[in-house]
Amino acid sequence: MDFTKKMLRDDALKGKVIVVTGGGSGLGKAMTKYFLELGANVAITSRDLDKLQATATELTNDAEGECLAVQCDVRHYDQVESMLRQVLDKFGKVDVLLNNAAGNFISPTERLSANAFDTIIDIVLKGSKNCTLAFGKHWIDTKQTNSVILNIVTTYAWTGSAYVVPSATAKAGVLAMTRSLAVEWAKYGIRSNAIAPGPFPTKGAWDRLLPGDLAEKFDMAKKVPLKRVGDHQELANLAAYLVSDFSAYVNGEVITIDGGEWLKGAGQFNLLEAIPEEMWDMLEAMIKAKKGS
């Protein structure tokens, strides 16, 4: 079995209309590509219309579904409402919202300006809130059921993490919103779930997070028990399942896909894996000797 292969059958998303924020590049583009291959029509949004249009053209060439590029800054609610109207005008409905737009950078928190902190909060938390509220209101007002919200969070959304405090703060809020609305909006036929990806390197995001030779010095694969980073198709497979009807009973869940990375970092004694076998033999002999004394 090859984990880079496609998981669902070709018509799994046929008839679905999906909106992917931040869909012009990186993981958003990878998920969009697979949604289109599975028969969905997908609207991709970001602030960069040229990039969106280039991506839409590229992905539509080899896909079953149609890709629509819509410029939208998710930080502004009026732009989100306009984006939703454009999608409805084009496709007549929308079934899935995938909140993927994000921003992040590594920095000691005391070095951040208030504006830099706000930028991440506004894109990740406020942007997800704006889209969720606009789409949720539309679905409730039109009595549309079988709708899905899928949020991309992080494993440090529940643990926190030094040096990415704005992102950790914002993603924790998105995670709380996911779980809260899973209960509150289920009666309207709206499911809310989240994915917490581990290392899935993308050109743009990873260049910003680990500029210069930092990527070589901080080999992310070494932090993962499976000793590799994620393949984009693996994430796309999971996302496609969660927005499909096959996951109709999954609600309020956050699914981690990180090769065990966060669990390795969370365990108090996990660093002991660096101890060589010979030293374990010595330690075992010392422990046995101490028991016998």
CSV table of C-alpha atoms in Angstrom, one decimal, residues 67-280:
chain,number,residue,atom,x,y,z
A,67,CYS,CA,-12.4,25.6,-9.8
A,68,LEU,CA,-13.4,29.2,-9.2
A,69,ALA,CA,-10.9,31.9,-8.0
A,70,VAL,CA,-12.4,34.5,-5.7
A,71,GLN,CA,-10.4,37.3,-4.2
A,72,CYS,CA,-11.1,37.6,-0.5
A,73,ASP,CA,-9.4,38.9,2.6
A,74,VAL,CA,-11.0,36.8,5.3
A,75,ARG,CA,-10.1,39.4,8.0
A,76,HIS,CA,-13.0,41.5,6.6
A,77,TYR,CA,-16.5,40.2,7.1
A,78,ASP,CA,-17.9,42.2,4.2
A,79,GLN,CA,-15.4,40.6,1.8
A,80,VAL,CA,-16.4,37.2,3.1
A,81,GLU,CA,-20.1,37.9,2.5
A,82,SER,CA,-19.2,39.1,-1.0
A,83,MET,CA,-17.1,35.9,-1.6
A,84,LEU,CA,-20.0,33.7,-0.5
A,85,ARG,CA,-22.4,35.5,-2.9
A,86,GLN,CA,-20.0,35.0,-5.8
A,87,VAL,CA,-19.8,31.3,-5.0
A,88,LEU,CA,-23.6,31.0,-4.8
A,89,ASP,CA,-24.0,33.0,-8.1
A,90,LYS,CA,-21.6,30.6,-9.8
A,91,PHE,CA,-22.6,27.2,-8.3
A,92,GLY,CA,-26.1,27.8,-6.8
A,93,LYS,CA,-25.1,26.4,-3.4
A,94,VAL,CA,-22.2,25.7,-1.1
A,95,ASP,CA,-21.8,22.5,1.0
A,96,VAL,CA,-18.5,22.7,2.6
A,97,LEU,CA,-16.3,25.5,4.2
A,98,LEU,CA,-12.7,24.6,4.7
A,99,ASN,CA,-11.0,27.2,6.9
A,100,ASN,CA,-7.4,26.8,5.8
A,101,ALA,CA,-6.1,30.4,5.5
A,102,ALA,CA,-3.3,31.0,8.0
A,103,GLY,CA,-0.2,33.0,8.9
A,104,ASN,CA,2.6,32.2,11.2
A,105,PHE,CA,6.2,33.1,11.9
A,106,ILE,CA,8.8,32.1,14.5
A,107,SER,CA,9.8,34.8,17.0
A,108,PRO,CA,10.4,35.4,20.7
A,109,THR,CA,7.1,36.9,21.8
A,110,GLU,CA,8.8,39.9,23.4
A,111,ARG,CA,10.2,40.8,19.9
A,112,LEU,CA,6.7,41.0,18.4
A,113,SER,CA,4.9,44.3,17.8
A,114,ALA,CA,1.2,44.5,18.8
A,115,ASN,CA,0.5,44.7,15.1
A,116,ALA,CA,2.4,41.6,14.2
A,117,PHE,CA,0.5,39.6,16.9
A,118,ASP,CA,-2.8,41.0,15.6
A,119,THR,CA,-2.0,40.0,12.0
A,120,ILE,CA,-1.9,36.3,12.9
A,121,ILE,CA,-4.9,36.5,15.2
A,122,ASP,CA,-6.9,38.4,12.5
A,123,ILE,CA,-6.1,35.9,9.7
A,124,VAL,CA,-6.4,32.7,11.7
A,125,LEU,CA,-9.0,33.3,14.4
A,126,LYS,CA,-11.0,36.3,13.1
A,127,GLY,CA,-10.8,35.0,9.5
A,128,SER,CA,-12.1,31.6,10.5
A,129,LYS,CA,-14.8,33.2,12.6
A,130,ASN,CA,-15.9,35.5,9.8
A,131,CYS,CA,-16.2,32.6,7.3
A,132,THR,CA,-17.9,30.3,9.8
A,133,LEU,CA,-20.4,32.9,10.8
A,134,ALA,CA,-21.3,34.0,7.2
A,135,PHE,CA,-21.6,30.4,5.9
A,136,GLY,CA,-23.4,29.2,9.0
A,137,LYS,CA,-26.0,31.9,8.9
A,138,HIS,CA,-26.6,31.2,5.2
A,139,TRP,CA,-27.1,27.5,5.8
A,140,ILE,CA,-29.4,28.1,8.8
A,141,ASP,CA,-31.4,30.8,7.0
A,142,THR,CA,-31.9,28.6,3.9
A,143,LYS,CA,-32.5,25.5,5.9
A,144,GLN,CA,-29.7,23.6,4.0
A,145,THR,CA,-28.7,20.5,5.8
A,146,ASN,CA,-25.7,18.1,5.4
A,147,SER,CA,-23.3,21.1,5.5
A,148,VAL,CA,-19.7,20.8,6.7
A,149,ILE,CA,-17.2,23.1,8.4
A,150,LEU,CA,-13.6,21.7,8.4
A,151,ASN,CA,-10.9,23.7,10.2
A,152,ILE,CA,-7.2,23.3,9.9
A,153,VAL,CA,-5.6,23.7,13.3
A,154,THR,CA,-2.3,22.5,14.8
A,155,THR,CA,-1.3,20.0,17.5
A,156,TYR,CA,-0.1,22.9,19.7
A,157,ALA,CA,-3.6,24.3,19.7
A,158,TRP,CA,-4.1,22.3,22.9
A,159,THR,CA,-0.6,22.3,24.3
A,160,GLY,CA,0.6,25.7,23.3
A,161,SER,CA,4.1,26.3,22.0
A,162,ALA,CA,6.8,28.8,22.6
A,163,TYR,CA,8.0,31.0,19.8
A,164,VAL,CA,4.7,30.7,17.8
A,165,VAL,CA,2.4,32.3,20.5
A,166,PRO,CA,0.1,34.2,18.2
A,167,SER,CA,-0.5,31.1,16.1
A,168,ALA,CA,-1.0,28.9,19.1
A,169,THR,CA,-3.5,31.4,20.6
A,170,ALA,CA,-5.4,31.7,17.4
A,171,LYS,CA,-5.5,28.0,16.6
A,172,ALA,CA,-6.7,27.3,20.2
A,173,GLY,CA,-9.6,29.6,19.6
A,174,VAL,CA,-10.5,27.9,16.3
A,175,LEU,CA,-10.4,24.5,18.0
A,176,ALA,CA,-12.8,25.7,20.7
A,177,MET,CA,-15.1,27.1,18.1
A,178,THR,CA,-15.0,23.8,16.2
A,179,ARG,CA,-16.1,21.8,19.2
A,180,SER,CA,-18.6,24.3,20.4
A,181,LEU,CA,-20.4,24.6,17.1
A,182,ALA,CA,-20.4,20.8,16.6
A,183,VAL,CA,-22.9,20.7,19.4
A,184,GLU,CA,-24.8,23.9,18.9
A,185,TRP,CA,-25.3,23.7,15.1
A,186,ALA,CA,-25.7,19.9,14.7
A,187,LYS,CA,-29.5,20.5,15.0
A,188,TYR,CA,-29.2,22.5,11.7
A,189,GLY,CA,-27.5,19.6,9.9
A,190,ILE,CA,-24.1,21.3,10.1
A,191,ARG,CA,-21.0,19.2,11.1
A,192,SER,CA,-17.8,20.8,12.4
A,193,ASN,CA,-14.5,19.0,12.6
A,194,ALA,CA,-10.8,19.9,12.5
A,195,ILE,CA,-7.5,18.4,11.3
A,196,ALA,CA,-4.3,19.0,13.3
A,197,PRO,CA,-1.4,18.4,10.8
A,198,GLY,CA,2.1,17.8,11.9
A,199,PRO,CA,5.1,18.6,9.5
A,200,PHE,CA,3.8,18.8,5.9
A,201,PRO,CA,6.5,21.0,4.4
A,202,THR,CA,5.3,23.6,1.8
A,203,LYS,CA,7.6,26.0,0.0
A,204,GLY,CA,6.0,29.3,1.1
A,205,ALA,CA,5.1,28.6,4.8
A,206,TRP,CA,8.3,26.7,5.6
A,207,ASP,CA,10.5,29.3,4.0
A,208,ARG,CA,8.9,31.8,6.4
A,209,LEU,CA,9.1,29.6,9.4
A,210,LEU,CA,12.6,28.3,8.8
A,211,PRO,CA,14.5,30.8,6.6
A,212,GLY,CA,18.0,30.3,5.3
A,213,ASP,CA,19.7,27.2,6.5
A,214,LEU,CA,17.4,26.7,9.6
A,215,ALA,CA,15.5,24.0,7.7
A,216,GLU,CA,18.6,21.9,7.5
A,217,LYS,CA,19.6,22.5,11.2
A,218,PHE,CA,16.0,21.7,12.4
A,219,ASP,CA,15.3,18.5,10.5
A,220,MET,CA,11.5,18.0,11.3
A,221,ALA,CA,11.6,14.4,10.3
A,222,LYS,CA,13.9,13.7,13.3
A,223,LYS,CA,11.1,14.8,15.6
A,224,VAL,CA,8.6,12.3,14.2
A,225,PRO,CA,8.6,8.7,15.5
A,226,LEU,CA,7.9,7.5,11.9
A,227,LYS,CA,11.1,9.3,10.8
A,228,ARG,CA,9.5,11.2,8.0
A,229,VAL,CA,7.4,14.2,7.2
A,230,GLY,CA,3.9,14.0,5.8
A,231,ASP,CA,3.0,13.7,2.1
A,232,HIS,CA,0.4,16.2,0.9
A,233,GLN,CA,-1.8,13.5,-0.5
A,234,GLU,CA,-2.1,12.0,3.0
A,235,LEU,CA,-3.6,15.2,4.3
A,236,ALA,CA,-5.8,15.5,1.2
A,237,ASN,CA,-7.1,12.0,1.7
A,238,LEU,CA,-8.1,12.8,5.3
A,239,ALA,CA,-9.7,16.1,4.4
A,240,ALA,CA,-11.7,14.5,1.5
A,241,TYR,CA,-13.0,11.9,3.9
A,242,LEU,CA,-14.1,14.5,6.5
A,243,VAL,CA,-16.0,16.6,3.9
A,244,SER,CA,-17.6,13.6,2.3
A,245,ASP,CA,-20.8,11.8,3.2
A,246,PHE,CA,-18.7,8.8,4.3
A,247,SER,CA,-17.9,10.8,7.6
A,248,ALA,CA,-21.6,11.7,8.3
A,249,TYR,CA,-21.3,10.5,11.9
A,250,VAL,CA,-18.0,12.3,12.6
A,251,ASN,CA,-18.8,15.6,14.5
A,252,GLY,CA,-16.8,17.7,16.9
A,253,GLU,CA,-13.6,15.8,16.3
A,254,VAL,CA,-10.0,16.9,15.8
A,255,ILE,CA,-7.9,14.4,14.0
A,256,THR,CA,-4.2,14.5,14.4
A,257,ILE,CA,-2.1,13.5,11.4
A,258,ASP,CA,1.6,13.9,12.5
A,259,GLY,CA,3.3,10.5,12.6
A,260,GLY,CA,3.2,10.7,16.4
A,261,GLU,CA,5.2,13.9,16.7
A,262,TRP,CA,3.3,15.7,19.4
A,263,LEU,CA,3.0,12.6,21.6
A,264,LYS,CA,6.8,12.2,21.3
A,265,GLY,CA,7.3,15.8,22.5
A,266,ALA,CA,4.7,15.5,25.2
A,267,GLY,CA,6.0,12.5,27.1
A,268,GLN,CA,8.2,13.4,30.0
A,269,PHE,CA,10.8,10.6,29.4
A,270,ASN,CA,10.6,10.4,25.6
A,271,LEU,CA,14.1,11.8,25.3
A,272,LEU,CA,15.4,8.5,26.7
A,273,GLU,CA,15.2,7.1,23.1
A,274,ALA,CA,18.6,8.7,22.6
A,275,ILE,CA,20.2,6.2,25.1
A,276,PRO,CA,22.1,3.5,23.2
A,277,GLU,CA,21.4,-0.2,23.8
A,278,GLU,CA,24.7,-0.7,25.7
A,279,MET,CA,23.8,1.9,28.2
A,280,TRP,CA,20.4,0.3,28.8
